[in-house]
Structures are given as C-alpha cells and as structure tokens.
C-alpha cells in the first residue's frame, strides 16, 4: 500500500529529529493541487510541550524533508505554509 510506504518514510525522517511516532500522521490531501497525501506533523511538533527547539512549523517541515529517505514511489515532496508536508506519488 502506497500510503503505508510513505508513512514509514515519514516516520523514519521524524525519528531522526526525535519527533514522537504518534505525531506522524498521513492523510489524503484535501486539495489535489497539494499532491496526493499530506502531513501536519511539523505543526503538531511545533506546539508539543516536549519540543524544546521552538522552531517554526515551516522550519521543522523543511528539516523533515531533508531527512526523508528517497523512494521510487514519490514523484515530489513539497512544504507549504504554515508547515504541511505534501507528497505526490508517481
């Protein structure tokens, strides 16, 4: 299942930033112009009491993007304000 594969990649990237796995959620995009799936993990982590970095959700999303493993099923990944991570599948 494609969603499960993307979720695993996202969890791997989040783990590298010490973001709790329970905050990592992937859902179908509400608007297709943002891709097939999206995650608000950066928004959730930015407001979490355990997050001591106090980075903006947009900065967190870009850090997650930088740690995201490569995959043949993903065409592109984008970050949109205020911190959504959007996935377009091939």
PDB file of N, CA and C in Angstrom:
ATOM      1  N   UNK A   1       0.849  -1.179   0.000  1.00  0.00           N
ATOM      2  CA  UNK A   1       0.000   0.000   0.000  1.00  0.00           C
ATOM      3  C   UNK A   1       0.898   1.247   0.000  1.00  0.00           C
ATOM      4  N   UNK A   2       0.623   2.154  -0.915  1.00  0.00           N
ATOM      5  CA  UNK A   2       1.450   3.345  -1.094  1.00  0.00           C
ATOM      6  C   UNK A   2       1.430   4.241   0.142  1.00  0.00           C
ATOM      7  N   UNK A   3       0.250   4.441   0.703  1.00  0.00           N
ATOM      8  CA  UNK A   3       0.157   5.303   1.883  1.00  0.00           C
ATOM      9  C   UNK A   3       1.032   4.770   3.019  1.00  0.00           C
ATOM     10  N   UNK A   4       0.999   3.476   3.235  1.00  0.00           N
ATOM     11  CA  UNK A   4       1.806   2.865   4.290  1.00  0.00           C
ATOM     12  C   UNK A   4       3.299   3.032   4.053  1.00  0.00           C
ATOM     13  N   UNK A   5       3.717   2.947   2.793  1.00  0.00           N
ATOM     14  CA  UNK A   5       5.127   3.117   2.459  1.00  0.00           C
ATOM     15  C   UNK A   5       5.571   4.553   2.715  1.00  0.00           C
ATOM     16  N   UNK A   6       4.735   5.506   2.330  1.00  0.00           N
ATOM     17  CA  UNK A   6       5.071   6.919   2.555  1.00  0.00           C
ATOM     18  C   UNK A   6       5.088   7.217   4.046  1.00  0.00           C
ATOM     19  N   UNK A   7       4.140   6.671   4.770  1.00  0.00           N
ATOM     20  CA  UNK A   7       4.086   6.881   6.218  1.00  0.00           C
ATOM     21  C   UNK A   7       5.351   6.353   6.892  1.00  0.00           C
ATOM     22  N   UNK A   8       5.830   5.207   6.451  1.00  0.00           N
ATOM     23  CA  UNK A   8       7.058   4.646   7.001  1.00  0.00           C
ATOM     24  C   UNK A   8       8.254   5.572   6.731  1.00  0.00           C
ATOM     25  N   UNK A   9       8.335   6.126   5.529  1.00  0.00           N
ATOM     26  CA  UNK A   9       9.407   7.069   5.194  1.00  0.00           C
ATOM     27  C   UNK A   9       9.324   8.315   6.074  1.00  0.00           C
ATOM     28  N   UNK A  10       8.112   8.798   6.264  1.00  0.00           N
ATOM     29  CA  UNK A  10       7.895   9.992   7.086  1.00  0.00           C
ATOM     30  C   UNK A  10       8.265   9.728   8.542  1.00  0.00           C
ATOM     31  N   UNK A  11       7.906   8.566   9.043  1.00  0.00           N
ATOM     32  CA  UNK A  11       8.254   8.203  10.426  1.00  0.00           C
ATOM     33  C   UNK A  11       9.766   8.085  10.595  1.00  0.00           C
ATOM     34  N   UNK A  12      10.442   7.554   9.575  1.00  0.00           N
ATOM     35  CA  UNK A  12      11.897   7.442   9.616  1.00  0.00           C
ATOM     36  C   UNK A  12      12.536   8.825   9.714  1.00  0.00           C
ATOM     37  N   UNK A  13      12.053   9.755   8.896  1.00  0.00           N
ATOM     38  CA  UNK A  13      12.588  11.120   8.921  1.00  0.00           C
ATOM     39  C   UNK A  13      12.299  11.797  10.260  1.00  0.00           C
ATOM     40  N   UNK A  14      11.097  11.635  10.767  1.00  0.00           N
ATOM     41  CA  UNK A  14      10.713  12.248  12.041  1.00  0.00           C
ATOM     42  C   UNK A  14      11.541  11.686  13.194  1.00  0.00           C
ATOM     43  N   UNK A  15      11.792  10.388  13.150  1.00  0.00           N
ATOM     44  CA  UNK A  15      12.587   9.751  14.201  1.00  0.00           C
ATOM     45  C   UNK A  15      13.986  10.356  14.254  1.00  0.00           C
ATOM     46  N   UNK A  16      14.525  10.695  13.090  1.00  0.00           N
ATOM     47  CA  UNK A  16      15.841  11.323  13.030  1.00  0.00           C
ATOM     48  C   UNK A  16      15.883  12.682  13.703  1.00  0.00           C
ATOM     49  N   UNK A  17      14.711  13.290  13.873  1.00  0.00           N
ATOM     50  CA  UNK A  17      14.614  14.589  14.552  1.00  0.00           C
ATOM     51  C   UNK A  17      14.030  14.452  15.953  1.00  0.00           C
ATOM     52  N   UNK A  18      13.905  13.201  16.407  1.00  0.00           N
ATOM     53  CA  UNK A  18      13.379  12.899  17.738  1.00  0.00           C
ATOM     54  C   UNK A  18      11.916  13.332  17.918  1.00  0.00           C
ATOM     55  N   UNK A  19      11.165  13.289  16.826  1.00  0.00           N
ATOM     56  CA  UNK A  19       9.729  13.588  16.869  1.00  0.00           C
ATOM     57  C   UNK A  19       8.999  12.282  17.191  1.00  0.00           C
ATOM     58  N   UNK A  20       8.140  12.282  18.221  1.00  0.00           N
ATOM     59  CA  UNK A  20       7.434  11.053  18.601  1.00  0.00           C
ATOM     60  C   UNK A  20       6.602  10.490  17.447  1.00  0.00           C
ATOM     61  N   UNK A  21       6.650   9.180  17.299  1.00  0.00           N
ATOM     62  CA  UNK A  21       5.960   8.500  16.203  1.00  0.00           C
ATOM     63  C   UNK A  21       4.452   8.757  16.219  1.00  0.00           C
ATOM     64  N   UNK A  22       3.862   8.907  17.399  1.00  0.00           N
ATOM     65  CA  UNK A  22       2.413   9.111  17.476  1.00  0.00           C
ATOM     66  C   UNK A  22       1.958  10.445  16.874  1.00  0.00           C
ATOM     67  N   UNK A  23       2.884  11.366  16.623  1.00  0.00           N
ATOM     68  CA  UNK A  23       2.527  12.642  15.998  1.00  0.00           C
ATOM     69  C   UNK A  23       2.552  12.566  14.473  1.00  0.00           C
ATOM     70  N   UNK A  24       3.104  11.479  13.946  1.00  0.00           N
ATOM     71  CA  UNK A  24       3.260  11.349  12.495  1.00  0.00           C
ATOM     72  C   UNK A  24       1.989  10.757  11.896  1.00  0.00           C
ATOM     73  N   UNK A  25       1.278  11.601  11.176  1.00  0.00           N
ATOM     74  CA  UNK A  25       0.017  11.207  10.548  1.00  0.00           C
ATOM     75  C   UNK A  25       0.081  11.593   9.076  1.00  0.00           C
ATOM     76  N   UNK A  26      -0.445  10.730   8.219  1.00  0.00           N
ATOM     77  CA  UNK A  26      -0.504  10.989   6.788  1.00  0.00           C
ATOM     78  C   UNK A  26      -1.946  10.817   6.349  1.00  0.00           C
ATOM     79  N   UNK A  27      -2.459  11.798   5.619  1.00  0.00           N
ATOM     80  CA  UNK A  27      -3.850  11.761   5.173  1.00  0.00           C
ATOM     81  C   UNK A  27      -3.935  12.145   3.703  1.00  0.00           C
ATOM     82  N   UNK A  28      -4.995  11.726   3.032  1.00  0.00           N
ATOM     83  CA  UNK A  28      -5.187  12.197   1.656  1.00  0.00           C
ATOM     84  C   UNK A  28      -5.280  13.721   1.657  1.00  0.00           C
ATOM     85  N   UNK A  29      -4.697  14.337   0.658  1.00  0.00           N
ATOM     86  CA  UNK A  29      -4.721  15.799   0.582  1.00  0.00           C
ATOM     87  C   UNK A  29      -6.149  16.291   0.373  1.00  0.00           C
ATOM     88  N   UNK A  30      -6.491  17.352   1.062  1.00  0.00           N
ATOM     89  CA  UNK A  30      -7.817  17.951   0.916  1.00  0.00           C
ATOM     90  C   UNK A  30      -7.958  18.624  -0.451  1.00  0.00           C
ATOM     91  N   UNK A  31      -6.840  19.039  -1.022  1.00  0.00           N
ATOM     92  CA  UNK A  31      -6.838  19.711  -2.320  1.00  0.00           C
ATOM     93  C   UNK A  31      -5.748  19.088  -3.183  1.00  0.00           C
ATOM     94  N   UNK A  32      -6.115  18.553  -4.328  1.00  0.00           N
ATOM     95  CA  UNK A  32      -5.170  17.859  -5.205  1.00  0.00           C
ATOM     96  C   UNK A  32      -4.007  18.728  -5.664  1.00  0.00           C
ATOM     97  N   UNK A  33      -4.151  20.039  -5.622  1.00  0.00           N
ATOM     98  CA  UNK A  33      -3.038  20.889  -6.050  1.00  0.00           C
ATOM     99  C   UNK A  33      -1.843  20.762  -5.098  1.00  0.00           C
ATOM    100  N   UNK A  34      -2.080  20.200  -3.897  1.00  0.00           N
ATOM    101  CA  UNK A  34      -1.004  19.990  -2.937  1.00  0.00           C
ATOM    102  C   UNK A  34      -0.452  18.565  -2.979  1.00  0.00           C
ATOM    103  N   UNK A  35      -0.937  17.744  -3.890  1.00  0.00           N
ATOM    104  CA  UNK A  35      -0.432  16.384  -4.017  1.00  0.00           C
ATOM    105  C   UNK A  35      -1.464  15.354  -3.614  1.00  0.00           C
ATOM    106  N   UNK A  36      -0.994  14.138  -3.423  1.00  0.00           N
ATOM    107  CA  UNK A  36      -1.888  13.022  -3.105  1.00  0.00           C
ATOM    108  C   UNK A  36      -2.093  12.818  -1.604  1.00  0.00           C
ATOM    109  N   UNK A  37      -1.040  13.071  -0.836  1.00  0.00           N
ATOM    110  CA  UNK A  37      -1.102  12.909   0.618  1.00  0.00           C
ATOM    111  C   UNK A  37      -0.433  14.096   1.285  1.00  0.00           C
ATOM    112  N   UNK A  38      -0.823  14.374   2.520  1.00  0.00           N
ATOM    113  CA  UNK A  38      -0.171  15.448   3.270  1.00  0.00           C
ATOM    114  C   UNK A  38      -0.073  15.074   4.738  1.00  0.00           C
ATOM    115  N   UNK A  39       0.848  15.759   5.412  1.00  0.00           N
ATOM    116  CA  UNK A  39       1.051  15.531   6.837  1.00  0.00           C
ATOM    117  C   UNK A  39       1.209  16.874   7.546  1.00  0.00           C
ATOM    118  N   UNK A  40       0.654  16.944   8.725  1.00  0.00           N
ATOM    119  CA  UNK A  40       0.799  18.140   9.557  1.00  0.00           C
ATOM    120  C   UNK A  40       1.715  17.870  10.751  1.00  0.00           C
ATOM    121  N   UNK A  41       2.597  16.877  10.631  1.00  0.00           N
ATOM    122  CA  UNK A  41       3.476  16.502  11.737  1.00  0.00           C
ATOM    123  C   UNK A  41       4.286  17.689  12.239  1.00  0.00           C
ATOM    124  N   UNK A  42       4.736  18.553  11.347  1.00  0.00           N
ATOM    125  CA  UNK A  42       5.536  19.713  11.773  1.00  0.00           C
ATOM    126  C   UNK A  42       4.704  20.673  12.621  1.00  0.00           C
ATOM    127  N   UNK A  43       3.453  20.832  12.275  1.00  0.00           N
ATOM    128  CA  UNK A  43       2.558  21.701  13.063  1.00  0.00           C
ATOM    129  C   UNK A  43       2.328  21.103  14.444  1.00  0.00           C
ATOM    130  N   UNK A  44       2.126  19.777  14.482  1.00  0.00           N
ATOM    131  CA  UNK A  44       1.905  19.103  15.758  1.00  0.00           C
ATOM    132  C   UNK A  44       3.142  19.183  16.655  1.00  0.00           C
ATOM    133  N   UNK A  45       4.326  18.992  16.061  1.00  0.00           N
ATOM    134  CA  UNK A  45       5.555  19.007  16.846  1.00  0.00           C
ATOM    135  C   UNK A  45       5.876  20.417  17.334  1.00  0.00           C
ATOM    136  N   UNK A  46       5.600  21.419  16.538  1.00  0.00           N
ATOM    137  CA  UNK A  46       5.904  22.804  16.920  1.00  0.00           C
ATOM    138  C   UNK A  46       5.150  23.212  18.187  1.00  0.00           C
ATOM    139  N   UNK A  47       3.940  22.694  18.359  1.00  0.00           N
ATOM    140  CA  UNK A  47       3.152  23.085  19.543  1.00  0.00           C
ATOM    141  C   UNK A  47       3.239  22.071  20.684  1.00  0.00           C
ATOM    142  N   UNK A  48       4.022  21.010  20.496  1.00  0.00           N
ATOM    143  CA  UNK A  48       4.145  19.966  21.505  1.00  0.00           C
ATOM    144  C   UNK A  48       5.042  20.433  22.655  1.00  0.00           C
ATOM    145  N   UNK A  49       4.632  20.147  23.871  1.00  0.00           N
ATOM    146  CA  UNK A  49       5.397  20.552  25.054  1.00  0.00           C
ATOM    147  C   UNK A  49       6.788  19.922  25.121  1.00  0.00           C
ATOM    148  N   UNK A  50       6.969  18.758  24.503  1.00  0.00           N
ATOM    149  CA  UNK A  50       8.267  18.083  24.515  1.00  0.00           C
ATOM    150  C   UNK A  50       9.274  18.719  23.566  1.00  0.00           C
ATOM    151  N   UNK A  51       8.799  19.548  22.654  1.00  0.00           N
ATOM    152  CA  UNK A  51       9.674  20.196  21.679  1.00  0.00           C
ATOM    153  C   UNK A  51      10.339  21.404  22.327  1.00  0.00           C
ATOM    154  N   UNK A  52      11.623  21.290  22.570  1.00  0.00           N
ATOM    155  CA  UNK A  52      12.340  22.391  23.208  1.00  0.00           C
ATOM    156  C   UNK A  52      13.019  23.310  22.200  1.00  0.00           C
ATOM    157  N   UNK A  53      13.006  22.949  20.919  1.00  0.00           N
ATOM    158  CA  UNK A  53      13.699  23.760  19.901  1.00  0.00           C
ATOM    159  C   UNK A  53      12.959  25.055  19.594  1.00  0.00           C
ATOM    160  N   UNK A  54      11.649  25.038  19.732  1.00  0.00           N
ATOM    161  CA  UNK A  54      10.801  26.205  19.476  1.00  0.00           C
ATOM    162  C   UNK A  54      10.959  26.746  18.045  1.00  0.00           C
ATOM    163  N   UNK A  55      11.268  25.835  17.117  1.00  0.00           N
ATOM    164  CA  UNK A  55      11.330  26.218  15.712  1.00  0.00           C
ATOM    165  C   UNK A  55       9.920  26.412  15.174  1.00  0.00           C
ATOM    166  N   UNK A  56       9.829  27.140  14.079  1.00  0.00           N
ATOM    167  CA  UNK A  56       8.537  27.317  13.429  1.00  0.00           C
ATOM    168  C   UNK A  56       8.143  26.010  12.741  1.00  0.00           C
ATOM    169  N   UNK A  57       6.852  25.798  12.532  1.00  0.00           N
ATOM    170  CA  UNK A  57       6.416  24.596  11.819  1.00  0.00           C
ATOM    171  C   UNK A  57       7.039  24.501  10.418  1.00  0.00           C
ATOM    172  N   UNK A  58       7.201  25.628   9.764  1.00  0.00           N
ATOM    173  CA  UNK A  58       7.792  25.630   8.426  1.00  0.00           C
ATOM    174  C   UNK A  58       9.244  25.147   8.464  1.00  0.00           C
ATOM    175  N   UNK A  59      10.005  25.597   9.457  1.00  0.00           N
ATOM    176  CA  UNK A  59      11.390  25.144   9.608  1.00  0.00           C
ATOM    177  C   UNK A  59      11.458  23.650   9.932  1.00  0.00           C
ATOM    178  N   UNK A  60      10.560  23.198  10.786  1.00  0.00           N
ATOM    179  CA  UNK A  60      10.517  21.779  11.144  1.00  0.00           C
ATOM    180  C   UNK A  60      10.180  20.940   9.912  1.00  0.00           C
ATOM    181  N   UNK A  61       9.191  21.383   9.135  1.00  0.00           N
ATOM    182  CA  UNK A  61       8.801  20.651   7.922  1.00  0.00           C
ATOM    183  C   UNK A  61       9.973  20.547   6.953  1.00  0.00           C
ATOM    184  N   UNK A  62      10.728  21.617   6.806  1.00  0.00           N
ATOM    185  CA  UNK A  62      11.885  21.586   5.914  1.00  0.00           C
ATOM    186  C   UNK A  62      12.988  20.667   6.439  1.00  0.00           C
ATOM    187  N   UNK A  63      13.143  20.587   7.745  1.00  0.00           N
ATOM    188  CA  UNK A  63      14.114  19.646   8.332  1.00  0.00           C
ATOM    189  C   UNK A  63      13.687  18.207   8.082  1.00  0.00           C
ATOM    190  N   UNK A  64      12.401  17.938   8.241  1.00  0.00           N
ATOM    191  CA  UNK A  64      11.876  16.598   7.961  1.00  0.00           C
ATOM    192  C   UNK A  64      12.116  16.257   6.490  1.00  0.00           C
ATOM    193  N   UNK A  65      11.840  17.193   5.627  1.00  0.00           N
ATOM    194  CA  UNK A  65      12.057  16.993   4.196  1.00  0.00           C
ATOM    195  C   UNK A  65      13.512  16.624   3.908  1.00  0.00           C
ATOM    196  N   UNK A  66      14.427  17.269   4.594  1.00  0.00           N
ATOM    197  CA  UNK A  66      15.841  16.989   4.410  1.00  0.00           C
ATOM    198  C   UNK A  66      16.259  15.612   4.885  1.00  0.00           C
ATOM    199  N   UNK A  67      15.506  15.018   5.787  1.00  0.00           N
ATOM    200  CA  UNK A  67      15.829  13.696   6.326  1.00  0.00           C
ATOM    201  C   UNK A  67      14.996  12.583   5.685  1.00  0.00           C
ATOM    202  N   UNK A  68      14.104  12.947   4.802  1.00  0.00           N
ATOM    203  CA  UNK A  68      13.216  11.967   4.181  1.00  0.00           C
ATOM    204  C   UNK A  68      14.001  11.051   3.238  1.00  0.00           C
ATOM    205  N   UNK A  69      13.936   9.730   3.456  1.00  0.00           N
ATOM    206  CA  UNK A  69      14.636   8.804   2.565  1.00  0.00           C
ATOM    207  C   UNK A  69      14.071   8.878   1.139  1.00  0.00           C
ATOM    208  N   UNK A  70      14.919   8.620   0.162  1.00  0.00           N
ATOM    209  CA  UNK A  70      14.488   8.586  -1.233  1.00  0.00           C
ATOM    210  C   UNK A  70      13.563   7.391  -1.454  1.00  0.00           C
ATOM    211  N   UNK A  71      12.645   7.546  -2.416  1.00  0.00           N
ATOM    212  CA  UNK A  71      11.732   6.457  -2.736  1.00  0.00           C
ATOM    213  C   UNK A  71      11.314   6.536  -4.200  1.00  0.00           C
ATOM    214  N   UNK A  72      11.182   5.370  -4.814  1.00  0.00           N
ATOM    215  CA  UNK A  72      10.746   5.293  -6.205  1.00  0.00           C
ATOM    216  C   UNK A  72       9.256   5.562  -6.376  1.00  0.00           C
ATOM    217  N   UNK A  73       8.495   5.555  -5.292  1.00  0.00           N
ATOM    218  CA  UNK A  73       7.043   5.763  -5.411  1.00  0.00           C
ATOM    219  C   UNK A  73       6.644   7.232  -5.320  1.00  0.00           C
ATOM    220  N   UNK A  74       7.578   8.083  -4.912  1.00  0.00           N
ATOM    221  CA  UNK A  74       7.269   9.500  -4.732  1.00  0.00           C
ATOM    222  C   UNK A  74       7.796  10.307  -5.912  1.00  0.00           C
ATOM    223  N   UNK A  75       6.908  11.068  -6.522  1.00  0.00           N
ATOM    224  CA  UNK A  75       7.312  11.951  -7.617  1.00  0.00           C
ATOM    225  C   UNK A  75       7.930  13.231  -7.075  1.00  0.00           C
ATOM    226  N   UNK A  76       7.252  13.828  -6.065  1.00  0.00           N
ATOM    227  CA  UNK A  76       7.806  15.035  -5.438  1.00  0.00           C
ATOM    228  C   UNK A  76       7.223  15.222  -4.050  1.00  0.00           C
ATOM    229  N   UNK A  77       7.979  15.953  -3.245  1.00  0.00           N
ATOM    230  CA  UNK A  77       7.557  16.320  -1.894  1.00  0.00           C
ATOM    231  C   UNK A  77       7.734  17.815  -1.778  1.00  0.00           C
ATOM    232  N   UNK A  78       6.703  18.494  -1.284  1.00  0.00           N
ATOM    233  CA  UNK A  78       6.779  19.939  -1.098  1.00  0.00           C
ATOM    234  C   UNK A  78       6.373  20.307   0.319  1.00  0.00           C
ATOM    235  N   UNK A  79       6.803  21.476   0.730  1.00  0.00           N
ATOM    236  CA  UNK A  79       6.406  22.030   2.018  1.00  0.00           C
ATOM    237  C   UNK A  79       5.635  23.310   1.728  1.00  0.00           C
ATOM    238  N   UNK A  80       4.465  23.447   2.349  1.00  0.00           N
ATOM    239  CA  UNK A  80       3.674  24.662   2.186  1.00  0.00           C
ATOM    240  C   UNK A  80       3.338  25.241   3.555  1.00  0.00           C
ATOM    241  N   UNK A  81       3.307  26.569   3.631  1.00  0.00           N
ATOM    242  CA  UNK A  81       2.963  27.224   4.897  1.00  0.00           C
ATOM    243  C   UNK A  81       1.577  26.795   5.360  1.00  0.00           C
ATOM    244  N   UNK A  82       1.414  26.673   6.645  1.00  0.00           N
ATOM    245  CA  UNK A  82       2.357  27.041   7.703  1.00  0.00           C
ATOM    246  C   UNK A  82       3.337  25.937   8.077  1.00  0.00           C
ATOM    247  N   UNK A  83       3.277  24.757   7.404  1.00  0.00           N
ATOM    248  CA  UNK A  83       4.211  23.685   7.723  1.00  0.00           C
ATOM    249  C   UNK A  83       3.726  22.311   7.285  1.00  0.00           C
ATOM    250  N   UNK A  84       2.881  22.275   6.279  1.00  0.00           N
ATOM    251  CA  UNK A  84       2.390  20.998   5.754  1.00  0.00           C
ATOM    252  C   UNK A  84       3.454  20.375   4.855  1.00  0.00           C
ATOM    253  N   UNK A  85       3.536  19.056   4.891  1.00  0.00           N
ATOM    254  CA  UNK A  85       4.415  18.300   4.005  1.00  0.00           C
ATOM    255  C   UNK A  85       3.516  17.545   3.044  1.00  0.00           C
ATOM    256  N   UNK A  86       3.702  17.802   1.745  1.00  0.00           N
ATOM    257  CA  UNK A  86       2.811  17.257   0.711  1.00  0.00           C
ATOM    258  C   UNK A  86       3.555  16.282  -0.191  1.00  0.00           C
ATOM    259  N   UNK A  87       2.909  15.153  -0.460  1.00  0.00           N
ATOM    260  CA  UNK A  87       3.507  14.090  -1.247  1.00  0.00           C
ATOM    261  C   UNK A  87       2.695  13.863  -2.519  1.00  0.00           C
ATOM    262  N   UNK A  88       3.398  13.835  -3.651  1.00  0.00           N
ATOM    263  CA  UNK A  88       2.788  13.460  -4.924  1.00  0.00           C
ATOM    264  C   UNK A  88       3.413  12.130  -5.323  1.00  0.00           C
ATOM    265  N   UNK A  89       2.551  11.148  -5.586  1.00  0.00           N
ATOM    266  CA  UNK A  89       3.063   9.834  -5.959  1.00  0.00           C
ATOM    267  C   UNK A  89       3.182   9.723  -7.473  1.00  0.00           C
ATOM    268  N   UNK A  90       4.035   8.784  -7.902  1.00  0.00           N
ATOM    269  CA  UNK A  90       4.249   8.559  -9.343  1.00  0.00           C
ATOM    270  C   UNK A  90       3.073   7.838  -9.941  1.00  0.00           C
TER     271      UNK A  90
END
